[in-house]
XYZ file of C-alpha atoms in Angstrom:
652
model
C 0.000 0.000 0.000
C 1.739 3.386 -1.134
C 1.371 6.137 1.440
C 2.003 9.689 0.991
C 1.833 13.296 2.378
C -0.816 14.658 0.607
C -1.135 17.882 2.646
C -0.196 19.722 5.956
C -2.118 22.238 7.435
C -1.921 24.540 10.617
C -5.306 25.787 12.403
C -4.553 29.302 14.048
C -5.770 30.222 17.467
C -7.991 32.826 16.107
C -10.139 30.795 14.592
C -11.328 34.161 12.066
C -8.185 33.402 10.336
C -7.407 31.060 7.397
C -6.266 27.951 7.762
C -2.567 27.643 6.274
C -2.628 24.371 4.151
C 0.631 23.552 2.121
C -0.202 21.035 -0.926
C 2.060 18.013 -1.825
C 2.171 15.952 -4.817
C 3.128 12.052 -5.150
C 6.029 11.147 -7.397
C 7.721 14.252 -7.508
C 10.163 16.338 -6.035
C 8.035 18.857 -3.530
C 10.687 21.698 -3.166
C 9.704 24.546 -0.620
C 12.775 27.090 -0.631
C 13.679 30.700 0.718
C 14.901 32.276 3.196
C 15.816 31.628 6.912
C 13.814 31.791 9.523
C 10.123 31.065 7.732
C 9.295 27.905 9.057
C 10.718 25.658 6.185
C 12.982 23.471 8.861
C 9.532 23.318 11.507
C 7.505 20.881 8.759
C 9.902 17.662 9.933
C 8.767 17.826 12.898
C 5.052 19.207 12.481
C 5.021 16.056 10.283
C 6.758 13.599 12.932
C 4.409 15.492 15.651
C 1.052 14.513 13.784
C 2.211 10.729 13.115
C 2.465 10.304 17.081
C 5.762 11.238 18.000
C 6.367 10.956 21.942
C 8.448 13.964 21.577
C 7.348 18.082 20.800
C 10.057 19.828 18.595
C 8.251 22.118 17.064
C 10.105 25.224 17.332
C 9.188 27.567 20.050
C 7.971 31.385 19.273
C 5.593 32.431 16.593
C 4.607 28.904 15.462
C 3.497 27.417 18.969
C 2.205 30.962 19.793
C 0.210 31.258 16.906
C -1.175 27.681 16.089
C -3.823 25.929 17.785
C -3.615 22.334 15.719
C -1.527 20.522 13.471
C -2.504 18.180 10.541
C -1.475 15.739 7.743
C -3.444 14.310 5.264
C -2.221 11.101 4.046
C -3.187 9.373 0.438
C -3.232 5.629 2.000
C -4.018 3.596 -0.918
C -7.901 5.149 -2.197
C -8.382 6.435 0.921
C -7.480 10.021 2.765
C -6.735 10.011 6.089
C -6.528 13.048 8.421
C -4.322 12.872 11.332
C -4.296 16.004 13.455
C -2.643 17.017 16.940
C -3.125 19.412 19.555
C -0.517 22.652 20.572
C -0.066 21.241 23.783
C 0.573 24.643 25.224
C 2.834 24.535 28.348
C 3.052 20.927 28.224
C 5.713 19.220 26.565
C 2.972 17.508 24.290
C -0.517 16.272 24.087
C -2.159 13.059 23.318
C -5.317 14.915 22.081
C -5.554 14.281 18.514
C -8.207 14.334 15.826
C -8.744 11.440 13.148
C -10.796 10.953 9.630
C -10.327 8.392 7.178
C -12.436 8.343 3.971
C -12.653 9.455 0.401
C -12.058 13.344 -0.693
C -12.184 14.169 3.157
C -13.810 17.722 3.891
C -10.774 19.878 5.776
C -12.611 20.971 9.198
C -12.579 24.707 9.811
C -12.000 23.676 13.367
C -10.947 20.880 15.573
C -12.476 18.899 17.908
C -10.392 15.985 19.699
C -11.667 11.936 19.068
C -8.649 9.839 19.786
C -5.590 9.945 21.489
C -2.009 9.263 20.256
C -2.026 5.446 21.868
C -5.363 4.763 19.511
C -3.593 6.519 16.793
C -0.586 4.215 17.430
C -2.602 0.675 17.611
C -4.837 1.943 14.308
C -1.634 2.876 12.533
C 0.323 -0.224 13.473
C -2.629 -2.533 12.403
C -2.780 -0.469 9.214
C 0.385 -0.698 7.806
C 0.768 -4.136 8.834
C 3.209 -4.247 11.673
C 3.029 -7.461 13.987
C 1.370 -7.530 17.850
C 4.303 -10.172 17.920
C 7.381 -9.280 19.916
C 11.300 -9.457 18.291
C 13.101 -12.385 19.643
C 17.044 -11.423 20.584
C 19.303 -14.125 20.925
C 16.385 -16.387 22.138
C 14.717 -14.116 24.505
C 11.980 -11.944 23.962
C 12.473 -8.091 22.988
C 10.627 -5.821 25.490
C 8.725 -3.389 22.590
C 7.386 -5.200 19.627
C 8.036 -3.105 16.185
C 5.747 -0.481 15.446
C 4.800 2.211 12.299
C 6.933 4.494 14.593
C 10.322 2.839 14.330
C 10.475 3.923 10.625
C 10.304 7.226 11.596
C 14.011 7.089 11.210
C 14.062 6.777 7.937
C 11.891 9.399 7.274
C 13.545 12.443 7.649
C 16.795 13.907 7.006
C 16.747 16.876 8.962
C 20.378 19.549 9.290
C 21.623 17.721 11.974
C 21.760 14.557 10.137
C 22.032 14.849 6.092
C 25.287 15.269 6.491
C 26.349 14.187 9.643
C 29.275 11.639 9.847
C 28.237 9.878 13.032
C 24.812 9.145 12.315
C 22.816 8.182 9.769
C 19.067 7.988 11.296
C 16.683 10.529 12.880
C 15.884 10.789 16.303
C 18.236 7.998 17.504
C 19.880 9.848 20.034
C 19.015 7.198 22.596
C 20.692 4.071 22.956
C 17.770 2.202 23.642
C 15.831 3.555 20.404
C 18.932 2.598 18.079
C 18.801 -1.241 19.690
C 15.428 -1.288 19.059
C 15.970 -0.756 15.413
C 18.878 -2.616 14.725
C 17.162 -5.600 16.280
C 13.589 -5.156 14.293
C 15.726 -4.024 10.783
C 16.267 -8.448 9.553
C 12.012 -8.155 10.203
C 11.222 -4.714 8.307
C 13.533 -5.832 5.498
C 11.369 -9.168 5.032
C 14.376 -11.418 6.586
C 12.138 -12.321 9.165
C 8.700 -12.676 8.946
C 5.788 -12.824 11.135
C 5.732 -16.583 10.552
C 9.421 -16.790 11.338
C 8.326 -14.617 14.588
C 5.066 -17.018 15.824
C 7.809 -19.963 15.147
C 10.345 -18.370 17.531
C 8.336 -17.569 20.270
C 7.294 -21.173 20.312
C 9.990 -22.092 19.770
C 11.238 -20.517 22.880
C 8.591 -21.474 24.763
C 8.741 -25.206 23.725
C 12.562 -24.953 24.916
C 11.448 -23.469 28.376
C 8.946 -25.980 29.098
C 11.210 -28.787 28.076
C 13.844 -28.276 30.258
C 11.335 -27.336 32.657
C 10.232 -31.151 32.266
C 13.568 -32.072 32.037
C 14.849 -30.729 35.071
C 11.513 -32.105 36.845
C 12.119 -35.597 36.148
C 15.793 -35.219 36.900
C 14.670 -34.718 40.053
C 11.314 -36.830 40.335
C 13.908 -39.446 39.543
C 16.955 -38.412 42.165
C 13.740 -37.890 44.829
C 13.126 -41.532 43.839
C 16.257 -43.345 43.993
C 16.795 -41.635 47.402
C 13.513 -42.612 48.716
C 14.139 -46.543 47.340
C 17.359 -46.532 49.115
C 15.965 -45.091 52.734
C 13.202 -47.648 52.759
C 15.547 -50.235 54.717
C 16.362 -47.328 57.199
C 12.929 -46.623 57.389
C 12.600 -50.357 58.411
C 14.801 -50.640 60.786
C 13.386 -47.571 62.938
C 10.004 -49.750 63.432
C 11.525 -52.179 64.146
C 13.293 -50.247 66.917
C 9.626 -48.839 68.036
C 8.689 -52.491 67.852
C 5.638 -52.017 65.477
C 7.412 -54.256 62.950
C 8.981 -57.592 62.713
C 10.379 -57.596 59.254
C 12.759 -59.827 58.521
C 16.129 -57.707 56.626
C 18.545 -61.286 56.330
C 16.009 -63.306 54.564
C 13.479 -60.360 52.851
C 16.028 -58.353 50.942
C 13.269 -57.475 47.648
C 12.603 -54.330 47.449
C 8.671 -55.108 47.024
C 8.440 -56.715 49.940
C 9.753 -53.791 51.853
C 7.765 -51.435 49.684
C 4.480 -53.704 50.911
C 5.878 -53.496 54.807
C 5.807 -49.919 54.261
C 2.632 -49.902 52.884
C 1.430 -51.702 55.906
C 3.255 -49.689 58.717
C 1.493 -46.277 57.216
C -1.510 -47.811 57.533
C -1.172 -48.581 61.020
C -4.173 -47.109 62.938
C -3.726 -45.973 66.903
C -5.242 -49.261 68.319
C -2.452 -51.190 66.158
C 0.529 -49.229 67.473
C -0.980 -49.709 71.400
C -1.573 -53.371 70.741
C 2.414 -53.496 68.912
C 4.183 -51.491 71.542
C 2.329 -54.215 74.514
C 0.563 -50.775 75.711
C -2.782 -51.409 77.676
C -4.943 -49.720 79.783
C -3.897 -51.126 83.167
C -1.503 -48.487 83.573
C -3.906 -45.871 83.116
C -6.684 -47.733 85.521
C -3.754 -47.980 87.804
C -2.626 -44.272 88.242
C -5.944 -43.598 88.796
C -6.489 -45.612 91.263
C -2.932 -43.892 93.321
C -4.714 -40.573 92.253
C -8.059 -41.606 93.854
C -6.042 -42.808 96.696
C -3.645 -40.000 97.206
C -6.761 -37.562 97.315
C -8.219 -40.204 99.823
C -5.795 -40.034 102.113
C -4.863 -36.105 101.984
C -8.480 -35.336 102.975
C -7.985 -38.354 106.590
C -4.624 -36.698 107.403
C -6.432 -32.844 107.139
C -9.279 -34.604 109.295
C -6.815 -35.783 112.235
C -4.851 -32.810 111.920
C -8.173 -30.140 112.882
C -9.355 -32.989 115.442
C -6.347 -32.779 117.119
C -6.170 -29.028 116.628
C -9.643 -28.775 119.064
C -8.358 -31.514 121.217
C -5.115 -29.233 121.608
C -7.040 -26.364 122.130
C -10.310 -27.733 124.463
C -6.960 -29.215 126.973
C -5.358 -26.166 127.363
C -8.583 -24.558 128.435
C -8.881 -27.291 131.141
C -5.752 -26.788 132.242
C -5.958 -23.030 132.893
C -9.481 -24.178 134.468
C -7.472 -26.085 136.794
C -5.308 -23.378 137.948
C -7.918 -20.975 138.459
C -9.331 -23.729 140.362
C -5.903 -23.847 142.264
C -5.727 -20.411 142.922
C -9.100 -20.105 144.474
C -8.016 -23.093 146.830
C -5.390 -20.789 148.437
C -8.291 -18.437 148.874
C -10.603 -21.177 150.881
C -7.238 -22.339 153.413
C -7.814 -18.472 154.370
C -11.235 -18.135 155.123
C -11.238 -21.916 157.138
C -8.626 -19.839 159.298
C -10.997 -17.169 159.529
C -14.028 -18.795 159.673
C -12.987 -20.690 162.784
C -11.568 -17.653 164.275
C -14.614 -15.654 163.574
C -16.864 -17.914 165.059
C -14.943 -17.967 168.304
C -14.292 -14.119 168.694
C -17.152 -12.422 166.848
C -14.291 -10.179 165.522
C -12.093 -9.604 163.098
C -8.353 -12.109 164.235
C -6.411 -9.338 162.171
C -7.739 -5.971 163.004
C -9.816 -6.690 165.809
C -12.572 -4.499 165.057
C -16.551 -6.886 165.311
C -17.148 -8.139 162.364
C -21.002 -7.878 160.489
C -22.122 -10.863 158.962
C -18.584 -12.290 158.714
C -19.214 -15.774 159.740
C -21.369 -16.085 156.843
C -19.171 -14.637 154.089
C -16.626 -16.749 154.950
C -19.148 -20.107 154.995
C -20.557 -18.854 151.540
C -16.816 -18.878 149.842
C -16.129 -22.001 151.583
C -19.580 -23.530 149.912
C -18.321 -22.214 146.464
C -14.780 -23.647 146.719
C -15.908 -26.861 147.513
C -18.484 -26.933 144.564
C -15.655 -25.944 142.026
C -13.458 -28.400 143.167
C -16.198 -31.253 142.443
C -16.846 -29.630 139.202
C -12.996 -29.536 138.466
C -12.208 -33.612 139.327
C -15.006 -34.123 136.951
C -13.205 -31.975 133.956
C -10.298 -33.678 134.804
C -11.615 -37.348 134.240
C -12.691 -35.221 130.699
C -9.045 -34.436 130.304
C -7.622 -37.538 130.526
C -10.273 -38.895 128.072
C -8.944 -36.129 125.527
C -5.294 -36.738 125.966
C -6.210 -40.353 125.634
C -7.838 -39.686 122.196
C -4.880 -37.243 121.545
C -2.431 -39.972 121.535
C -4.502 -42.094 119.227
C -4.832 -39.288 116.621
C -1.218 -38.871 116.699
C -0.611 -42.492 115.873
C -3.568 -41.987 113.373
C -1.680 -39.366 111.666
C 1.810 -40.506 111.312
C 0.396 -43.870 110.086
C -1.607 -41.765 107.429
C 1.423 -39.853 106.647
C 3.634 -42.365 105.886
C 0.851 -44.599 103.861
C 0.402 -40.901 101.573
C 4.097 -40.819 101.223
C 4.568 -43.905 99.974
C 1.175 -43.472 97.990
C 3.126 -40.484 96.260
C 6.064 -42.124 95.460
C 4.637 -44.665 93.229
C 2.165 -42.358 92.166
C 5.003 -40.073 90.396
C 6.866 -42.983 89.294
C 4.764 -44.018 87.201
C 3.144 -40.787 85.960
C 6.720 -40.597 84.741
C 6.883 -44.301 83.199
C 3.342 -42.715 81.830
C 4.943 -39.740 79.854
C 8.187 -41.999 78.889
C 5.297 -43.828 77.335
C 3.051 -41.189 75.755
C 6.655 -39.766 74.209
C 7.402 -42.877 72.636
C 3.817 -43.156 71.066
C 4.200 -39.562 69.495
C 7.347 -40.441 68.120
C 5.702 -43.853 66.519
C 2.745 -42.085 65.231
C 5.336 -39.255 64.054
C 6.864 -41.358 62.437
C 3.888 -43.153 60.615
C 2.930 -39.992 59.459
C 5.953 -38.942 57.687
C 5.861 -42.303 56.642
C 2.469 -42.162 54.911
C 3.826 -38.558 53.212
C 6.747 -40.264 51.599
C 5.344 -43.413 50.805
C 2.576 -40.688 48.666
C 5.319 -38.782 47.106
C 6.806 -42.192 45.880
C 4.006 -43.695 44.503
C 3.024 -39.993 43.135
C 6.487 -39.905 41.460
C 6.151 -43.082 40.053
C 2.395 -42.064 38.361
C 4.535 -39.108 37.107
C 7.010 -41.511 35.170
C 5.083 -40.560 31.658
C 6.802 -37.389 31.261
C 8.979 -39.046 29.089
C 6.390 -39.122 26.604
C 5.737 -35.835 26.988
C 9.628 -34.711 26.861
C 9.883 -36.843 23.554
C 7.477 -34.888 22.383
C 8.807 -31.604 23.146
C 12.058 -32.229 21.507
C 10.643 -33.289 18.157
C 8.672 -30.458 17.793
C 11.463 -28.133 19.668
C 13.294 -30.150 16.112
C 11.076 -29.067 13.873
C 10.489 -25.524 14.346
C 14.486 -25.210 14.211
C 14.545 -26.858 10.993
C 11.894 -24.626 9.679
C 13.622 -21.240 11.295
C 16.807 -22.609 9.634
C 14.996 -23.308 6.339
C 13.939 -19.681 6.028
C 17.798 -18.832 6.190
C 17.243 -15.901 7.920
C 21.171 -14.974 8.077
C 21.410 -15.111 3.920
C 18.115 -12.992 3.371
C 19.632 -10.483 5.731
C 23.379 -10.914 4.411
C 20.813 -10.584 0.465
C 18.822 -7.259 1.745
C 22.124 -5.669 2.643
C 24.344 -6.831 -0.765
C 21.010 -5.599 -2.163
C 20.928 -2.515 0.032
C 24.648 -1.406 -0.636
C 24.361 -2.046 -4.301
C 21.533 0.715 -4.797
C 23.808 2.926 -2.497
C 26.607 2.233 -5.080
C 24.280 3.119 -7.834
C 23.075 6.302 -6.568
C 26.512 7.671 -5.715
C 27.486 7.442 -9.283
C 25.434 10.648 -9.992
C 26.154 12.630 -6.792
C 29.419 14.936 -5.813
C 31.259 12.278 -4.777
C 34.789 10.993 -4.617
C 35.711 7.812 -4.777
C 32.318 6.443 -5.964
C 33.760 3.255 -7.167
C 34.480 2.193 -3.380
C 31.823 -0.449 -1.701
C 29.122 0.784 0.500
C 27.897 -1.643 3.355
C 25.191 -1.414 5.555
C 25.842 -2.516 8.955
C 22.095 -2.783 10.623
C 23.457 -4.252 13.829
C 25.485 -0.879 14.266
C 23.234 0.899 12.049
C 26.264 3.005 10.748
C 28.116 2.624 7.217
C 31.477 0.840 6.048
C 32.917 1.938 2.996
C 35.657 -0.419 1.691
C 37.914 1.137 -0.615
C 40.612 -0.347 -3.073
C 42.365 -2.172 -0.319
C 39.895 -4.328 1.248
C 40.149 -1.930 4.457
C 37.008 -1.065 5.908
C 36.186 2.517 7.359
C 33.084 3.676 9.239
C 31.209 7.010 7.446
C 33.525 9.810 10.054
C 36.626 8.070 8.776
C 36.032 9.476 5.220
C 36.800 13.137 4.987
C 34.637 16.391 3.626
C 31.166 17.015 4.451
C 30.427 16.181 0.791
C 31.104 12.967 0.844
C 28.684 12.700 3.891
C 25.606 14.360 2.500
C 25.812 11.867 -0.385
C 26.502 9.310 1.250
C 23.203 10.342 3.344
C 21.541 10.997 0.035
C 22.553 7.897 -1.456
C 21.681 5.388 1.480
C 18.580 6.980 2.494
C 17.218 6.342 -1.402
C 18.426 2.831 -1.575
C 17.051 2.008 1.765
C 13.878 3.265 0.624
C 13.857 1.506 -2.410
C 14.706 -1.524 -1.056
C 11.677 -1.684 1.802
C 9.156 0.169 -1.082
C 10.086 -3.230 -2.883
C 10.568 -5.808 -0.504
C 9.229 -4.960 3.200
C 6.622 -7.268 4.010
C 5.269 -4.176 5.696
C 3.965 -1.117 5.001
C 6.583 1.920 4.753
C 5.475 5.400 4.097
C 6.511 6.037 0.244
C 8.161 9.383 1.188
C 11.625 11.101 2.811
C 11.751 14.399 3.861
C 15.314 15.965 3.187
C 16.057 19.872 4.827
C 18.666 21.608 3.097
C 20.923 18.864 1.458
C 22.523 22.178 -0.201
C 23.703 23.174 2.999
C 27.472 21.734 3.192
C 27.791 24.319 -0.523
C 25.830 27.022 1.014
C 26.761 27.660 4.875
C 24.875 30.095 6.778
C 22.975 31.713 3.768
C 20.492 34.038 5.373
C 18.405 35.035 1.685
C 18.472 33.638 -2.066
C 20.742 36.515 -3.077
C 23.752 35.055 -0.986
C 22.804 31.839 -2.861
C 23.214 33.924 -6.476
C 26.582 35.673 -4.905
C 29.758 34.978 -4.937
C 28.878 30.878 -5.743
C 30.873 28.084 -7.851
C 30.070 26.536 -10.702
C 30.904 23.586 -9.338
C 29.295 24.365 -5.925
C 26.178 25.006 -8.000
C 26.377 21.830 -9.827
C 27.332 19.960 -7.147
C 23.576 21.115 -5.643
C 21.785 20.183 -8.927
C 23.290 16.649 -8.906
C 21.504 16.127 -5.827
C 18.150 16.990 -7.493
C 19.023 15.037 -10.336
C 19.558 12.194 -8.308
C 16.475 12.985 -6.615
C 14.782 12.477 -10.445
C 16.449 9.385 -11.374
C 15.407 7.913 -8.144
C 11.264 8.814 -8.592
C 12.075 7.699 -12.496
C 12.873 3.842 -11.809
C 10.548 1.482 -13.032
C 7.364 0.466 -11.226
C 8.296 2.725 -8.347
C 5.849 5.217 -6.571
C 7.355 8.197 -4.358
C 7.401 11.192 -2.627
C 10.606 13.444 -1.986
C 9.929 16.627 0.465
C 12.879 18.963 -0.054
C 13.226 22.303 1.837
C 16.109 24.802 0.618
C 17.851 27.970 0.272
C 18.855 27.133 -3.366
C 16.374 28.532 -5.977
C 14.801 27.636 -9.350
C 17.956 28.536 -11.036
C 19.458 25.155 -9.928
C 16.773 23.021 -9.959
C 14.420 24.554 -12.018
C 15.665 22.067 -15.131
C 14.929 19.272 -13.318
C 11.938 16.872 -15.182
C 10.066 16.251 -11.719
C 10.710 19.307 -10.056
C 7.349 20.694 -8.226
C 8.092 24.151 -6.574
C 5.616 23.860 -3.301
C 6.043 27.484 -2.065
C 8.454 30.381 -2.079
C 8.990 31.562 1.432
C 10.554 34.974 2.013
C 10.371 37.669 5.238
C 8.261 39.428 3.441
C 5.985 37.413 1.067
C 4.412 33.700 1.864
C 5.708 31.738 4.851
C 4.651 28.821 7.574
C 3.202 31.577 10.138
C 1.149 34.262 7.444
C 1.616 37.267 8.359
C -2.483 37.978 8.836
C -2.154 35.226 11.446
C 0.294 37.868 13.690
C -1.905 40.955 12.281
C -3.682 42.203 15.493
C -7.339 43.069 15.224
C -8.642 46.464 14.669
């Protein structure tokens, strides 16, 4: 599909104005020359800015100031289509765009945004065929799959690059970008196809997934030969729990100790009680020492409060008895007294008569003698306590010593008890990891038909490198370039050039030029001197490469290259057309119509459809001659230019 510039056009930011529309023709030289500083070098990237460019270089000043949208309209085949993009403004750029397609498309007096740049991107990648597939590098997937936008390189030849001896391509000043298109160039040159593309990323992905598989059963089948040889081991620990009584000297087969292990996973709790000789006697039998202990805790806090209150109830009869002693002392007095009384009618210590005295003294006598019955009887009491005393005491240390020894064997064998319980954790531990490993063995051996699937994956890992390596890919991309350097070689023939007769080659990894002269010794582009020699080798190589993807890209390249001021290395710093007319060689000026005339030859080759976009200082008086020559616009300070001059008019 042949795609060309058909038109670009500027909407102003007073809408009252005109829209500025410059008009392009296909297969011919569109020439737009004049002086400096109208706008000629701002169309590269207005262009590049409109096809979705991630970068803004439109030139700051009266352009940005003064426009509100940029546009292209592109002949695709029968079809127009309108691709137009927002002044960003004080942004660095804008993804508001504006798109059309259709036939004889109606140029809107003003813009309204429908799309973005990322739509603009997928719609323009499907449409000129570029693959959703990504590049493989040296087996490994690229991270950017090739898009309409990598060719942008080969687009333009702007003053920093038409003659420039270190590069050859525009906007590669990243390292990154220029990888990028080294490693898509074998696919845009038809070396690799999308075919070739689908077969190496399955091709890669058959090679991860077999040694994926291959690594697995590697070690499905280590896992396996270790497990085979620690199945004796294995044995040998039951038989150390005593839940098996394999016999190792006469059962040697491994499937009979593959079927004991079966066996001893299975074992259920019951099994490994009734195995080990454990019962339930021992747990009947602590309870029992339990039951007892408590028993006898609770009869030995009995005696000890009974003999508390025995304690207690003695020592009040014994300070009973000594009150009862006391008041004896008391009674030997008032006998004295009494009998003394009774005799004298007065007082034996004073001597002064006594009132009633006789019968004091008979009362206290009365009450002694009453205590002192009541106290023999307490004591018989006494003697009955101490009595029981005693026995308590003998009760006690006989209780005592029976919870002692009830203690004693009641720890022992709690302990015997959790000696036990360990070793049944450990057995059914054991079982368990057991029953884990015996399931990862027989789940490894279910697994043993990867080899099947392995086979598999080789032969068609086989056959996808036999068809990559039928394509050749290395000799179609060793053809493009022979192919590539030998339309270089032709186009130099016509251009300024010395030593024409040297090879040109095209190295895409570098994407730089070797030129080989009559000694087989190679030099890169900045090794050959005068900036002549570089603007046609530019000239030269940016034709052939075109003609060689117009031809034989499976893909479809824009049919135009946009060249700004090839006649700049004869014509340095000219600021108007009348430097250009002064003080010039005839062999500077010749020199500047070979390069049109190349420009013609190229547009005349058979079955070849083209656009060249030329901007200049040189005039009509160079070029004018030449068969396809269109003259697009003159631009002067004064006259026609990018920016009119109605568009800076302010209103009245």
């Amino acid at each position: 599909m042949h795609v060309w510039i058909k038109r670009i056009i500027l909407w102003p930011k007073n809408t009252e104005k005109d829209l500025q529309i410059i008009e392009l023709k296909n297969n011919r030289i569109n020439i737009i020359y004049g002086d400096s500083r109208t706008g000629k070098s701002s169309l590269i990237p207005i262009i590049d800015y409109c096809l979705g460019s991630s970068d803004y270089r439109i030139p700051v000043g009266t352009i940005r100031d003064n426009t509100a949208w940029f546009g292209v309209l592109l002949q695709s085949g029968d079809q127009e289509m309108l691709l137009c993009r927002a002044e960003p403004g004080q942004h660095k750029q804008t993804s508001r765009m504006y798109y059309a397609l259709g036939n004889n498309l109606i140029i809107p007096k003003q813009i309204t945004e429908n799309t973005t740049t990322d739509d603009i991107k997928d719609l323009l990648n499907q449409h000129f065929g570029f693959t959703a597939l990504p590049i493989t590098v040296n087996g490994h997937h690229d991270a950017d799959r090739p898009s309409f936008r990598d060719v942008a390189a080969f687009l333009y030849q702007p003053q920093n690059i038409i003659a420039n001896p270190e590069a050859l391509f525009y906007k590669l000043d990243e390292l990154e970008h220029k990888q990028k298109l080294a490693n898509i160039f074998p696919f845009l040159a038809g070396a690799v196809t999308a075919e070739d593309l689908m077969n190496e990323l399955e091709l890669i992905e058959v090679g991860r997934k077999l040694r994926r598989l291959e690594k697995e059963s590697a070690t499905l089948e280590q896992v396996s030969l270790e497990w085979r040889n620690s199945v004796e081991e294995q044995i040998i620990q039951a038989l150390e729990f005593g839940i098996s009584n394999f016999d190792l000297d006469l059962s040697n087969g491994f499937d009979e100790m593959l079927n004991e292990i079966r066996r001893l996973s299975s074992l259920s709790h019951s099994e490994i009680l009734n195995a080990t000789g454990s019962t339930n006697l021992a747990i009947s039998r602590l309870n029992f020492l339990r039951s007892k202990e408590e028993d006898l805790s609770i009869v030995k806090n009995d005696i000890l409060r009974r003999l508390s209150v025995i304690s207690e109830t003695i020592s009040y009869f014994d300070q009973y008895g000594s009150m009862i002693d006391s008041l004896g002392d008391y009674t030997g007095i008032s006998e004295w007294l009494l009998g003394r009384v009774s005799q004298e009618d007065q007082c034996p210590i004073c001597g002064q008569r006594t009132i009633n005295g006789q019968e004091i003294l008979e009362k206290i006598e009365s009450l002694y003698s009453k205590e002192a019955d009541n106290n023999l009887s307490l004591e018989k009491v006494r003697m009955e306590l101490t009595k029981e005393k005693s026995t308590l005491n003998k009760q006690l240390d006989e209780t005592v010593e029976e919870l002692r020894a009830t203690s004693i064997t009641l720890r022992s064998l709690e302990e015997k008890q959790n000696k036990s319980k360990y070793q049944l954790y450990e057995i059914e531990r054991f079982i368990g990891e057991l029953k884990a490993s015996l399931m990862q063995y027989e789940a490894i051996s279910q697994c043993s038909d990867n080899g099947g699937e392995i086979e598999k994956l080789a032969k068609r890992q086989a056959e996808l490198r036999k068809r990559l390596n039928e394509t050749n890919v290395l000799t179609k991309i060793h053809a493009a370039i022979q192919k590539i350097s030998s339309y270089t070689k032709d186009m130099l023939q016509s251009l300024d050039m010395e030593n024409s007769e040297w090879e040109v080659h095209f190295d895409y990894k570098n994407l730089a030029l070797k030129i080989v002269d009559n000694k087989d010794t190679s030099h890169f582009l900045n090794e050959i001197g005068s900036a002549s020699n570089w603007l046609s080798y530019h000239v030269a190589f940016s034709l052939a490469l075109q003609r060689y993807l117009q031809t034989h890209s499976p893909l479809t390249i824009p049919s135009f290259v946009f060249y700004d001021q090839p006649s700049q290395v004869y014509f340095p710093h000219i600021e108007s057309l009348l430097e250009v007319a002064a003080d010039k060689t005839d062999a500077d000026r010749e020199a500047v119509r070979k390069i049109f005339e190349a420009f013609d030859d190229f547009l005349t080759l058979e079955n070849f459809d083209f656009q060249i976009i030329v901007t200049e200082h040189a005039g009509a008086d160079i070029w004018g001659e030449v068969n396809l020559a269109y003259e697009v616009g003159h631009w002067t300070h004064d006259e026609k230019k990018l920016i009119p001059d109605e568009w800076l008019k302010s209103e009245e």
